[in-house]
Amino acid sequence: MATHSFVSCSSLVALVFLLISKGICGSTFTFKNRCDHMVWPGILSSAASTPLDSTGFELSPGESRSFQASPGWSGRFWGRTGCTFDENGQGSCATGDCGSNQMSCNGAGATPPATLAEFTIGSASGSNSLDFYDVSLVDGYNLPMAVEASGGTGACGTTGCVTDLNRMCPAELRAGDGQACKSACEAFGNPEYCCSGSFGSPDTCHPSVYSEMFKSACPRSYSYAYDDATSTFTCTGADYTIIFCPGSTSQKSSTDAPGTTANGSSVIPKAPKPEDDPNGSSWLPSFTIGGSSRRISNNALTLTLISFIVFYFLQL
């Protein structure tokens, strides 16, 4: 009888572990290159986060590579283009270069202009159970990019910028012989474009004609510093795929669920309205303090199972 009870209890413990292990392990990031050219992804982890297994690598057309992020991780990803590295791994890139003179960025961020995917993965305990993520054009644009969430719960929308902004970039914003498009802040440095100085608040900093152009082309991407309401997305317990050159500029109705087209290309739906955001209209990720939210996604279920185990032991 004692052996039977021990086996039963062990099985219950194993079940609980399996149910919550997703939250304990964090998220998996998978990078996919659907461009017709090489991309060199760069990775920057926040100061308070455990670094991923790489800070920069080579990704051939059609290739993918995955990394595991711990709960509470925050940071950003981008794609570098036009890179030349010698046999010792030293060199530089035409766009998105991180200035390390190496394939690995080693804690350095992207040199603007660069399309950025930004994440804050929730913690493994407590009430901070949400991931926050966005694709940002605040530092300009160099590559089409999409972010897809899988296996999560909540409003896990697909986001990104799949339009080739380099083709429509105004002459005054062009960079790298047309290989990238600067932000107005980077191009002109004016406080009203940079949301700095007396323009450093949501009340005083408003979209410029340039950020509105970016927003029109990529309605779910950050177009300027306070573009939170239609640009920040949340999910719980998900893994994420970062796709370079998703291959489709089609847009579905905001009433449709995000997904893929018939040929498997990513679909970026229209921007949601501010009232559709259940978490409010403002979230600014901190990549210096590693502010985060997320995971155990099913707290109620976990507590119920633990209570059941305690009750089971009391009946022995």
PDB file of C-alpha atoms in Angstrom:
ATOM      1  CA  MET A   1       0.000   0.000   0.000  1.00  0.00           C
ATOM      2  CA  ALA A   2       2.822   2.371   0.893  1.00  0.00           C
ATOM      3  CA  THR A   3       4.574   1.617  -2.407  1.00  0.00           C
ATOM      4  CA  HIS A   4       1.360   2.254  -4.334  1.00  0.00           C
ATOM      5  CA  SER A   5       0.892   5.595  -2.550  1.00  0.00           C
ATOM      6  CA  PHE A   6       4.464   6.621  -3.274  1.00  0.00           C
ATOM      7  CA  VAL A   7       4.101   5.813  -6.983  1.00  0.00           C
ATOM      8  CA  SER A   8       0.798   7.704  -7.190  1.00  0.00           C
ATOM      9  CA  CYS A   9       2.267  10.757  -5.492  1.00  0.00           C
ATOM     10  CA  SER A  10       5.327  10.659  -7.742  1.00  0.00           C
ATOM     11  CA  SER A  11       3.074  10.592 -10.784  1.00  0.00           C
ATOM     12  CA  LEU A  12       1.154  13.625  -9.554  1.00  0.00           C
ATOM     13  CA  VAL A  13       4.349  15.551  -8.900  1.00  0.00           C
ATOM     14  CA  ALA A  14       5.578  14.691 -12.394  1.00  0.00           C
ATOM     15  CA  LEU A  15       2.290  15.934 -13.862  1.00  0.00           C
ATOM     16  CA  VAL A  16       2.564  19.261 -12.049  1.00  0.00           C
ATOM     17  CA  PHE A  17       6.161  19.620 -13.194  1.00  0.00           C
ATOM     18  CA  LEU A  18       5.214  19.062 -16.815  1.00  0.00           C
ATOM     19  CA  LEU A  19       2.406  21.600 -16.615  1.00  0.00           C
ATOM     20  CA  ILE A  20       4.573  24.378 -15.185  1.00  0.00           C
ATOM     21  CA  SER A  21       7.894  23.533 -16.848  1.00  0.00           C
ATOM     22  CA  LYS A  22       6.998  25.730 -19.820  1.00  0.00           C
ATOM     23  CA  GLY A  23       6.955  28.719 -17.500  1.00  0.00           C
ATOM     24  CA  ILE A  24      10.153  27.688 -15.742  1.00  0.00           C
ATOM     25  CA  CYS A  25      12.128  27.286 -18.976  1.00  0.00           C
ATOM     26  CA  GLY A  26      11.253  30.659 -20.501  1.00  0.00           C
ATOM     27  CA  SER A  27      10.855  31.147 -24.258  1.00  0.00           C
ATOM     28  CA  THR A  28      12.483  29.813 -27.395  1.00  0.00           C
ATOM     29  CA  PHE A  29      13.449  32.339 -30.076  1.00  0.00           C
ATOM     30  CA  THR A  30      13.761  30.970 -33.605  1.00  0.00           C
ATOM     31  CA  PHE A  31      15.331  33.081 -36.341  1.00  0.00           C
ATOM     32  CA  LYS A  32      14.390  32.376 -39.959  1.00  0.00           C
ATOM     33  CA  ASN A  33      15.944  33.917 -43.044  1.00  0.00           C
ATOM     34  CA  ARG A  34      13.528  34.090 -45.979  1.00  0.00           C
ATOM     35  CA  CYS A  35      15.590  36.720 -47.771  1.00  0.00           C
ATOM     36  CA  ASP A  36      17.375  35.890 -51.001  1.00  0.00           C
ATOM     37  CA  HIS A  37      20.636  36.989 -49.387  1.00  0.00           C
ATOM     38  CA  MET A  38      22.654  36.355 -46.257  1.00  0.00           C
ATOM     39  CA  VAL A  39      21.584  38.000 -42.991  1.00  0.00           C
ATOM     40  CA  TRP A  40      23.717  38.327 -39.867  1.00  0.00           C
ATOM     41  CA  PRO A  41      21.342  38.600 -36.864  1.00  0.00           C
ATOM     42  CA  GLY A  42      22.526  40.639 -33.909  1.00  0.00           C
ATOM     43  CA  ILE A  43      21.404  40.009 -30.321  1.00  0.00           C
ATOM     44  CA  LEU A  44      21.569  42.448 -27.403  1.00  0.00           C
ATOM     45  CA  SER A  45      20.467  41.270 -23.951  1.00  0.00           C
ATOM     46  CA  SER A  46      19.601  43.819 -21.275  1.00  0.00           C
ATOM     47  CA  ALA A  47      22.036  44.356 -18.416  1.00  0.00           C
ATOM     48  CA  ALA A  48      19.872  42.381 -15.984  1.00  0.00           C
ATOM     49  CA  SER A  49      19.245  39.401 -18.293  1.00  0.00           C
ATOM     50  CA  THR A  50      21.097  36.135 -18.705  1.00  0.00           C
ATOM     51  CA  PRO A  51      22.698  36.393 -22.179  1.00  0.00           C
ATOM     52  CA  LEU A  52      21.601  34.045 -24.947  1.00  0.00           C
ATOM     53  CA  ASP A  53      24.085  31.566 -26.428  1.00  0.00           C
ATOM     54  CA  SER A  54      25.115  34.018 -29.151  1.00  0.00           C
ATOM     55  CA  THR A  55      25.339  37.764 -29.713  1.00  0.00           C
ATOM     56  CA  GLY A  56      25.707  37.548 -33.486  1.00  0.00           C
ATOM     57  CA  PHE A  57      25.822  34.877 -36.159  1.00  0.00           C
ATOM     58  CA  GLU A  58      25.431  34.119 -39.857  1.00  0.00           C
ATOM     59  CA  LEU A  59      22.100  32.994 -41.297  1.00  0.00           C
ATOM     60  CA  SER A  60      21.966  31.763 -44.894  1.00  0.00           C
ATOM     61  CA  PRO A  61      18.833  32.045 -47.075  1.00  0.00           C
ATOM     62  CA  GLY A  62      16.308  29.410 -45.946  1.00  0.00           C
ATOM     63  CA  GLU A  63      18.226  28.672 -42.746  1.00  0.00           C
ATOM     64  CA  SER A  64      16.864  28.869 -39.188  1.00  0.00           C
ATOM     65  CA  ARG A  65      18.438  28.836 -35.737  1.00  0.00           C
ATOM     66  CA  SER A  66      16.934  28.738 -32.236  1.00  0.00           C
ATOM     67  CA  PHE A  67      17.960  29.989 -28.792  1.00  0.00           C
ATOM     68  CA  GLN A  68      16.490  29.479 -25.340  1.00  0.00           C
ATOM     69  CA  ALA A  69      15.800  32.556 -23.199  1.00  0.00           C
ATOM     70  CA  SER A  70      15.336  32.328 -19.446  1.00  0.00           C
ATOM     71  CA  PRO A  71      12.279  33.768 -17.679  1.00  0.00           C
ATOM     72  CA  GLY A  72      12.624  37.507 -17.188  1.00  0.00           C
ATOM     73  CA  TRP A  73      14.870  37.957 -20.234  1.00  0.00           C
ATOM     74  CA  SER A  74      14.664  41.217 -22.148  1.00  0.00           C
ATOM     75  CA  GLY A  75      16.546  42.493 -25.151  1.00  0.00           C
ATOM     76  CA  ARG A  76      16.432  43.144 -28.863  1.00  0.00           C
ATOM     77  CA  PHE A  77      17.212  41.484 -32.188  1.00  0.00           C
ATOM     78  CA  TRP A  78      18.014  42.879 -35.609  1.00  0.00           C
ATOM     79  CA  GLY A  79      19.417  41.789 -38.951  1.00  0.00           C
ATOM     80  CA  ARG A  80      22.720  43.016 -40.357  1.00  0.00           C
ATOM     81  CA  THR A  81      23.249  43.107 -44.117  1.00  0.00           C
ATOM     82  CA  GLY A  82      26.166  43.502 -46.491  1.00  0.00           C
ATOM     83  CA  CYS A  83      28.646  42.059 -44.006  1.00  0.00           C
ATOM     84  CA  THR A  84      32.202  41.070 -44.832  1.00  0.00           C
ATOM     85  CA  PHE A  85      34.148  38.957 -42.339  1.00  0.00           C
ATOM     86  CA  ASP A  86      37.580  37.437 -42.815  1.00  0.00           C
ATOM     87  CA  GLU A  87      38.732  33.973 -41.759  1.00  0.00           C
ATOM     88  CA  ASN A  88      39.225  35.271 -38.217  1.00  0.00           C
ATOM     89  CA  GLY A  89      35.632  36.468 -38.018  1.00  0.00           C
ATOM     90  CA  GLN A  90      36.592  40.136 -38.162  1.00  0.00           C
ATOM     91  CA  GLY A  91      34.841  42.674 -40.346  1.00  0.00           C
ATOM     92  CA  SER A  92      31.845  44.995 -40.583  1.00  0.00           C
ATOM     93  CA  CYS A  93      28.364  45.317 -42.092  1.00  0.00           C
ATOM     94  CA  ALA A  94      26.764  47.815 -44.455  1.00  0.00           C
ATOM     95  CA  THR A  95      23.588  48.112 -42.310  1.00  0.00           C
ATOM     96  CA  GLY A  96      22.849  47.274 -38.675  1.00  0.00           C
ATOM     97  CA  ASP A  97      26.553  47.030 -37.806  1.00  0.00           C
ATOM     98  CA  CYS A  98      27.234  46.768 -34.078  1.00  0.00           C
ATOM     99  CA  GLY A  99      30.744  48.203 -34.197  1.00  0.00           C
ATOM    100  CA  SER A 100      32.403  45.181 -32.600  1.00  0.00           C
ATOM    101  CA  ASN A 101      34.529  44.446 -35.689  1.00  0.00           C
ATOM    102  CA  GLN A 102      33.414  40.830 -35.221  1.00  0.00           C
ATOM    103  CA  MET A 103      30.542  38.578 -36.193  1.00  0.00           C
ATOM    104  CA  SER A 104      29.560  38.553 -32.498  1.00  0.00           C
ATOM    105  CA  CYS A 105      28.251  41.876 -31.230  1.00  0.00           C
ATOM    106  CA  ASN A 106      29.552  41.247 -27.696  1.00  0.00           C
ATOM    107  CA  GLY A 107      27.098  43.505 -25.878  1.00  0.00           C
ATOM    108  CA  ALA A 108      26.916  46.251 -28.504  1.00  0.00           C
ATOM    109  CA  GLY A 109      23.686  47.362 -30.138  1.00  0.00           C
ATOM    110  CA  ALA A 110      22.789  48.097 -33.743  1.00  0.00           C
ATOM    111  CA  THR A 111      24.052  51.226 -35.428  1.00  0.00           C
ATOM    112  CA  PRO A 112      20.971  53.028 -36.834  1.00  0.00           C
ATOM    113  CA  PRO A 113      19.181  52.653 -39.122  1.00  0.00           C
ATOM    114  CA  ALA A 114      18.021  49.138 -38.254  1.00  0.00           C
ATOM    115  CA  THR A 115      14.687  47.360 -37.862  1.00  0.00           C
ATOM    116  CA  LEU A 116      14.466  46.098 -34.270  1.00  0.00           C
ATOM    117  CA  ALA A 117      12.466  43.330 -32.593  1.00  0.00           C
ATOM    118  CA  GLU A 118      12.180  44.066 -28.863  1.00  0.00           C
ATOM    119  CA  PHE A 119      11.122  41.621 -26.158  1.00  0.00           C
ATOM    120  CA  THR A 120      10.520  41.430 -22.445  1.00  0.00           C
ATOM    121  CA  ILE A 121       9.807  37.853 -21.346  1.00  0.00           C
ATOM    122  CA  GLY A 122       7.817  37.442 -18.153  1.00  0.00           C
ATOM    123  CA  SER A 123       9.178  36.042 -14.933  1.00  0.00           C
ATOM    124  CA  ALA A 124       8.621  32.452 -13.836  1.00  0.00           C
ATOM    125  CA  SER A 125       6.708  33.352 -10.679  1.00  0.00           C
ATOM    126  CA  GLY A 126       4.486  36.016  -9.253  1.00  0.00           C
ATOM    127  CA  SER A 127       1.921  38.120 -11.063  1.00  0.00           C
ATOM    128  CA  ASN A 128       4.232  39.220 -13.896  1.00  0.00           C
ATOM    129  CA  SER A 129       3.023  36.607 -16.351  1.00  0.00           C
ATOM    130  CA  LEU A 130       2.982  38.534 -19.630  1.00  0.00           C
ATOM    131  CA  ASP A 131       5.530  38.810 -22.409  1.00  0.00           C
ATOM    132  CA  PHE A 132       5.731  42.171 -24.178  1.00  0.00           C
ATOM    133  CA  TYR A 133       7.072  42.450 -27.700  1.00  0.00           C
ATOM    134  CA  ASP A 134       7.184  44.855 -30.628  1.00  0.00           C
ATOM    135  CA  VAL A 135       8.916  45.624 -33.909  1.00  0.00           C
ATOM    136  CA  SER A 136      10.367  49.118 -33.857  1.00  0.00           C
ATOM    137  CA  LEU A 137      11.260  51.592 -36.600  1.00  0.00           C
ATOM    138  CA  VAL A 138      12.241  54.274 -34.074  1.00  0.00           C
ATOM    139  CA  ASP A 139      15.896  53.642 -34.990  1.00  0.00           C
ATOM    140  CA  GLY A 140      15.081  53.482 -38.690  1.00  0.00           C
ATOM    141  CA  TYR A 141      14.696  50.534 -41.055  1.00  0.00           C
ATOM    142  CA  ASN A 142      16.951  48.193 -42.986  1.00  0.00           C
ATOM    143  CA  LEU A 143      15.095  44.864 -43.406  1.00  0.00           C
ATOM    144  CA  PRO A 144      11.514  43.570 -43.525  1.00  0.00           C
ATOM    145  CA  MET A 145      10.840  41.684 -40.308  1.00  0.00           C
ATOM    146  CA  ALA A 146       7.953  39.804 -38.698  1.00  0.00           C
ATOM    147  CA  VAL A 147       7.455  38.321 -35.225  1.00  0.00           C
ATOM    148  CA  GLU A 148       5.123  35.352 -34.745  1.00  0.00           C
ATOM    149  CA  ALA A 149       4.070  33.898 -31.380  1.00  0.00           C
ATOM    150  CA  SER A 150       3.262  30.200 -31.011  1.00  0.00           C
ATOM    151  CA  GLY A 151       2.010  28.008 -28.199  1.00  0.00           C
ATOM    152  CA  GLY A 152       0.945  30.902 -25.998  1.00  0.00           C
ATOM    153  CA  THR A 153      -2.312  32.206 -24.599  1.00  0.00           C
ATOM    154  CA  GLY A 154      -3.845  35.661 -24.777  1.00  0.00           C
ATOM    155  CA  ALA A 155      -3.725  38.276 -27.527  1.00  0.00           C
ATOM    156  CA  CYS A 156      -0.641  36.773 -29.193  1.00  0.00           C
ATOM    157  CA  GLY A 157      -0.670  38.831 -32.374  1.00  0.00           C
ATOM    158  CA  THR A 158       1.710  38.653 -35.307  1.00  0.00           C
ATOM    159  CA  THR A 159       3.519  41.941 -35.751  1.00  0.00           C
ATOM    160  CA  GLY A 160       6.269  43.458 -37.832  1.00  0.00           C
ATOM    161  CA  CYS A 161       7.064  45.474 -40.927  1.00  0.00           C
ATOM    162  CA  VAL A 162       6.965  43.470 -44.136  1.00  0.00           C
ATOM    163  CA  THR A 163       6.914  46.461 -46.507  1.00  0.00           C
ATOM    164  CA  ASP A 164      10.196  47.353 -48.199  1.00  0.00           C
ATOM    165  CA  LEU A 165      10.568  50.869 -46.828  1.00  0.00           C
ATOM    166  CA  ASN A 166      13.880  51.312 -48.624  1.00  0.00           C
ATOM    167  CA  ARG A 167      11.966  51.648 -51.894  1.00  0.00           C
ATOM    168  CA  MET A 168       9.760  54.453 -50.569  1.00  0.00           C
ATOM    169  CA  CYS A 169      12.336  56.154 -48.334  1.00  0.00           C
ATOM    170  CA  PRO A 170      12.571  59.944 -48.898  1.00  0.00           C
ATOM    171  CA  ALA A 171      15.899  61.101 -50.261  1.00  0.00           C
ATOM    172  CA  GLU A 172      16.737  62.974 -47.062  1.00  0.00           C
ATOM    173  CA  LEU A 173      16.414  59.762 -45.016  1.00  0.00           C
ATOM    174  CA  ARG A 174      18.252  57.358 -47.295  1.00  0.00           C
ATOM    175  CA  ALA A 175      21.335  55.626 -45.936  1.00  0.00           C
ATOM    176  CA  GLY A 176      23.871  53.105 -47.190  1.00  0.00           C
ATOM    177  CA  ASP A 177      23.247  53.841 -50.862  1.00  0.00           C
ATOM    178  CA  GLY A 178      19.566  53.068 -50.422  1.00  0.00           C
ATOM    179  CA  GLN A 179      20.094  49.913 -48.332  1.00  0.00           C
ATOM    180  CA  ALA A 180      18.465  51.490 -45.256  1.00  0.00           C
ATOM    181  CA  CYS A 181      16.140  54.312 -44.250  1.00  0.00           C
ATOM    182  CA  LYS A 182      16.945  56.626 -41.330  1.00  0.00           C
ATOM    183  CA  SER A 183      14.478  57.881 -38.782  1.00  0.00           C
ATOM    184  CA  ALA A 184      13.848  61.615 -38.784  1.00  0.00           C
ATOM    185  CA  CYS A 185      15.581  61.821 -35.401  1.00  0.00           C
ATOM    186  CA  GLU A 186      18.729  60.197 -36.790  1.00  0.00           C
ATOM    187  CA  ALA A 187      18.645  62.327 -39.953  1.00  0.00           C
ATOM    188  CA  PHE A 188      17.947  65.745 -38.439  1.00  0.00           C
ATOM    189  CA  GLY A 189      18.475  65.473 -34.676  1.00  0.00           C
ATOM    190  CA  ASN A 190      15.626  67.871 -33.886  1.00  0.00           C
ATOM    191  CA  PRO A 191      14.052  67.439 -30.413  1.00  0.00           C
ATOM    192  CA  GLU A 192      10.544  67.255 -31.889  1.00  0.00           C
ATOM    193  CA  TYR A 193      11.629  64.277 -34.009  1.00  0.00           C
ATOM    194  CA  CYS A 194      13.616  62.657 -31.183  1.00  0.00           C
ATOM    195  CA  CYS A 195      11.004  63.230 -28.439  1.00  0.00           C
ATOM    196  CA  SER A 196      13.695  64.854 -26.327  1.00  0.00           C
ATOM    197  CA  GLY A 197      14.015  68.056 -24.302  1.00  0.00           C
ATOM    198  CA  SER A 198      10.733  69.941 -24.117  1.00  0.00           C
ATOM    199  CA  PHE A 199       9.252  67.261 -26.430  1.00  0.00           C
ATOM    200  CA  GLY A 200      10.121  64.417 -24.075  1.00  0.00           C
ATOM    201  CA  SER A 201       6.611  63.354 -23.094  1.00  0.00           C
ATOM    202  CA  PRO A 202       3.554  61.813 -24.799  1.00  0.00           C
ATOM    203  CA  ASP A 203       1.756  65.152 -24.430  1.00  0.00           C
ATOM    204  CA  THR A 204       4.389  67.152 -26.295  1.00  0.00           C
ATOM    205  CA  CYS A 205       5.832  64.649 -28.764  1.00  0.00           C
ATOM    206  CA  HIS A 206       3.561  63.785 -31.661  1.00  0.00           C
ATOM    207  CA  PRO A 207       3.964  61.872 -34.940  1.00  0.00           C
ATOM    208  CA  SER A 208       5.899  63.686 -37.650  1.00  0.00           C
ATOM    209  CA  VAL A 209       5.205  63.454 -41.362  1.00  0.00           C
ATOM    210  CA  TYR A 210       8.064  60.936 -41.517  1.00  0.00           C
ATOM    211  CA  SER A 211       6.837  58.694 -38.698  1.00  0.00           C
ATOM    212  CA  GLU A 212       3.343  58.820 -40.193  1.00  0.00           C
ATOM    213  CA  MET A 213       4.801  57.553 -43.458  1.00  0.00           C
ATOM    214  CA  PHE A 214       6.394  54.621 -41.568  1.00  0.00           C
ATOM    215  CA  LYS A 215       3.146  53.988 -39.710  1.00  0.00           C
ATOM    216  CA  SER A 216       1.067  53.981 -42.871  1.00  0.00           C
ATOM    217  CA  ALA A 217       3.355  51.384 -44.451  1.00  0.00           C
ATOM    218  CA  CYS A 218       3.750  49.275 -41.279  1.00  0.00           C
ATOM    219  CA  PRO A 219       0.752  49.975 -39.006  1.00  0.00           C
ATOM    220  CA  ARG A 220       1.763  47.504 -36.269  1.00  0.00           C
ATOM    221  CA  SER A 221       5.334  48.752 -35.855  1.00  0.00           C
ATOM    222  CA  TYR A 222       6.636  51.495 -33.584  1.00  0.00           C
ATOM    223  CA  SER A 223       7.008  54.622 -35.688  1.00  0.00           C
ATOM    224  CA  TYR A 224       8.122  57.080 -32.975  1.00  0.00           C
ATOM    225  CA  ALA A 225       8.953  56.943 -29.269  1.00  0.00           C
ATOM    226  CA  TYR A 226       5.400  57.169 -27.881  1.00  0.00           C
ATOM    227  CA  ASP A 227       3.656  55.014 -30.460  1.00  0.00           C
ATOM    228  CA  ASP A 228       2.598  52.452 -27.824  1.00  0.00           C
ATOM    229  CA  ALA A 229      -1.115  51.913 -28.304  1.00  0.00           C
ATOM    230  CA  THR A 230      -0.993  50.125 -31.655  1.00  0.00           C
ATOM    231  CA  SER A 231       2.548  48.780 -31.505  1.00  0.00           C
ATOM    232  CA  THR A 232       3.034  46.769 -28.292  1.00  0.00           C
ATOM    233  CA  PHE A 233       1.802  43.182 -28.095  1.00  0.00           C
ATOM    234  CA  THR A 234       1.416  40.755 -25.217  1.00  0.00           C
ATOM    235  CA  CYS A 235       1.284  36.990 -24.837  1.00  0.00           C
ATOM    236  CA  THR A 236       1.691  34.384 -22.104  1.00  0.00           C
ATOM    237  CA  GLY A 237       3.733  31.191 -22.299  1.00  0.00           C
ATOM    238  CA  ALA A 238       4.743  31.539 -25.964  1.00  0.00           C
ATOM    239  CA  ASP A 239       7.738  30.827 -28.148  1.00  0.00           C
ATOM    240  CA  TYR A 240       8.628  33.341 -30.845  1.00  0.00           C
ATOM    241  CA  THR A 241       9.801  33.237 -34.458  1.00  0.00           C
ATOM    242  CA  ILE A 242      11.673  36.229 -35.879  1.00  0.00           C
ATOM    243  CA  ILE A 243      11.449  36.180 -39.678  1.00  0.00           C
ATOM    244  CA  PHE A 244      13.626  38.276 -41.948  1.00  0.00           C
ATOM    245  CA  CYS A 245      11.979  39.097 -45.313  1.00  0.00           C
ATOM    246  CA  PRO A 246       8.626  37.403 -44.517  1.00  0.00           C
ATOM    247  CA  GLY A 247       7.772  37.462 -48.222  1.00  0.00           C
ATOM    248  CA  SER A 248       4.280  38.984 -48.163  1.00  0.00           C
ATOM    249  CA  THR A 249       2.934  42.499 -47.901  1.00  0.00           C
ATOM    250  CA  SER A 250      -0.697  41.410 -47.785  1.00  0.00           C
ATOM    251  CA  GLN A 251      -2.784  42.647 -44.893  1.00  0.00           C
ATOM    252  CA  LYS A 252      -5.781  40.957 -43.382  1.00  0.00           C
ATOM    253  CA  SER A 253      -8.757  42.627 -41.770  1.00  0.00           C
ATOM    254  CA  SER A 254      -8.328  43.410 -38.090  1.00  0.00           C
ATOM    255  CA  THR A 255     -11.168  40.992 -37.430  1.00  0.00           C
ATOM    256  CA  ASP A 256      -9.166  38.106 -38.871  1.00  0.00           C
ATOM    257  CA  ALA A 257      -6.783  36.069 -36.805  1.00  0.00           C
ATOM    258  CA  PRO A 258      -3.083  36.532 -37.566  1.00  0.00           C
ATOM    259  CA  GLY A 259      -1.507  33.651 -39.425  1.00  0.00           C
ATOM    260  CA  THR A 260      -0.092  32.768 -42.800  1.00  0.00           C
ATOM    261  CA  THR A 261      -1.115  32.989 -46.405  1.00  0.00           C
ATOM    262  CA  ALA A 262      -1.821  29.962 -48.551  1.00  0.00           C
ATOM    263  CA  ASN A 263       1.834  29.754 -49.545  1.00  0.00           C
ATOM    264  CA  GLY A 264       3.043  29.961 -45.955  1.00  0.00           C
ATOM    265  CA  SER A 265       4.108  33.614 -45.989  1.00  0.00           C
ATOM    266  CA  SER A 266       3.578  35.666 -42.852  1.00  0.00           C
ATOM    267  CA  VAL A 267       0.528  37.888 -42.619  1.00  0.00           C
ATOM    268  CA  ILE A 268       0.688  41.121 -40.646  1.00  0.00           C
ATOM    269  CA  PRO A 269      -2.852  42.237 -39.752  1.00  0.00           C
ATOM    270  CA  LYS A 270      -3.930  45.860 -39.542  1.00  0.00           C
ATOM    271  CA  ALA A 271      -3.069  47.821 -36.457  1.00  0.00           C
ATOM    272  CA  PRO A 272      -5.414  47.234 -33.508  1.00  0.00           C
ATOM    273  CA  LYS A 273      -7.327  50.112 -31.996  1.00  0.00           C
ATOM    274  CA  PRO A 274      -6.137  51.402 -28.596  1.00  0.00           C
ATOM    275  CA  GLU A 275      -9.286  50.112 -26.897  1.00  0.00           C
ATOM    276  CA  ASP A 276      -8.414  46.601 -28.103  1.00  0.00           C
ATOM    277  CA  ASP A 277      -5.322  46.560 -25.874  1.00  0.00           C
ATOM    278  CA  PRO A 278      -6.361  44.946 -22.570  1.00  0.00           C
ATOM    279  CA  ASN A 279      -3.179  46.132 -20.878  1.00  0.00           C
ATOM    280  CA  GLY A 280      -3.646  49.839 -21.439  1.00  0.00           C
ATOM    281  CA  SER A 281      -2.197  52.221 -23.991  1.00  0.00           C
ATOM    282  CA  SER A 282       1.326  52.702 -22.719  1.00  0.00           C
ATOM    283  CA  TRP A 283       4.266  50.393 -22.163  1.00  0.00           C
ATOM    284  CA  LEU A 284       7.895  51.407 -22.537  1.00  0.00           C
ATOM    285  CA  PRO A 285      10.311  48.487 -22.193  1.00  0.00           C
ATOM    286  CA  SER A 286      13.444  49.100 -20.177  1.00  0.00           C
ATOM    287  CA  PHE A 287      16.504  47.438 -21.655  1.00  0.00           C
ATOM    288  CA  THR A 288      18.756  48.700 -18.860  1.00  0.00           C
ATOM    289  CA  ILE A 289      16.920  47.340 -15.837  1.00  0.00           C
ATOM    290  CA  GLY A 290      15.364  44.305 -17.498  1.00  0.00           C
ATOM    291  CA  GLY A 291      11.821  45.166 -16.452  1.00  0.00           C
ATOM    292  CA  SER A 292       9.604  42.234 -17.269  1.00  0.00           C
ATOM    293  CA  SER A 293       6.387  40.419 -16.821  1.00  0.00           C
ATOM    294  CA  ARG A 294       5.215  36.778 -17.467  1.00  0.00           C
ATOM    295  CA  ARG A 295       4.903  33.287 -16.617  1.00  0.00           C
ATOM    296  CA  ILE A 296       3.361  30.937 -14.708  1.00  0.00           C
ATOM    297  CA  SER A 297       0.601  31.335 -17.230  1.00  0.00           C
ATOM    298  CA  ASN A 298      -1.839  29.023 -15.439  1.00  0.00           C
ATOM    299  CA  ASN A 299      -1.396  30.089 -11.817  1.00  0.00           C
ATOM    300  CA  ALA A 300      -4.841  28.951 -10.809  1.00  0.00           C
ATOM    301  CA  LEU A 301      -4.319  25.492 -12.280  1.00  0.00           C
ATOM    302  CA  THR A 302      -0.917  25.165 -10.637  1.00  0.00           C
ATOM    303  CA  LEU A 303      -2.260  26.103  -7.190  1.00  0.00           C
ATOM    304  CA  THR A 304      -5.152  23.697  -7.595  1.00  0.00           C
ATOM    305  CA  LEU A 305      -2.831  20.811  -8.431  1.00  0.00           C
ATOM    306  CA  ILE A 306      -0.526  21.601  -5.511  1.00  0.00           C
ATOM    307  CA  SER A 307      -3.497  21.752  -3.177  1.00  0.00           C
ATOM    308  CA  PHE A 308      -4.675  18.395  -4.509  1.00  0.00           C
ATOM    309  CA  ILE A 309      -1.274  16.832  -3.775  1.00  0.00           C
ATOM    310  CA  VAL A 310      -1.273  18.192  -0.222  1.00  0.00           C
ATOM    311  CA  PHE A 311      -4.785  16.868   0.299  1.00  0.00           C
ATOM    312  CA  TYR A 312      -3.699  13.482  -1.109  1.00  0.00           C
ATOM    313  CA  PHE A 313      -0.832  13.223   1.368  1.00  0.00           C
ATOM    314  CA  LEU A 314      -3.109  14.094   4.265  1.00  0.00           C
ATOM    315  CA  GLN A 315      -5.368  11.177   3.335  1.00  0.00           C
ATOM    316  CA  LEU A 316      -2.533   8.626   3.489  1.00  0.00           C
TER     317      LEU A 316
END
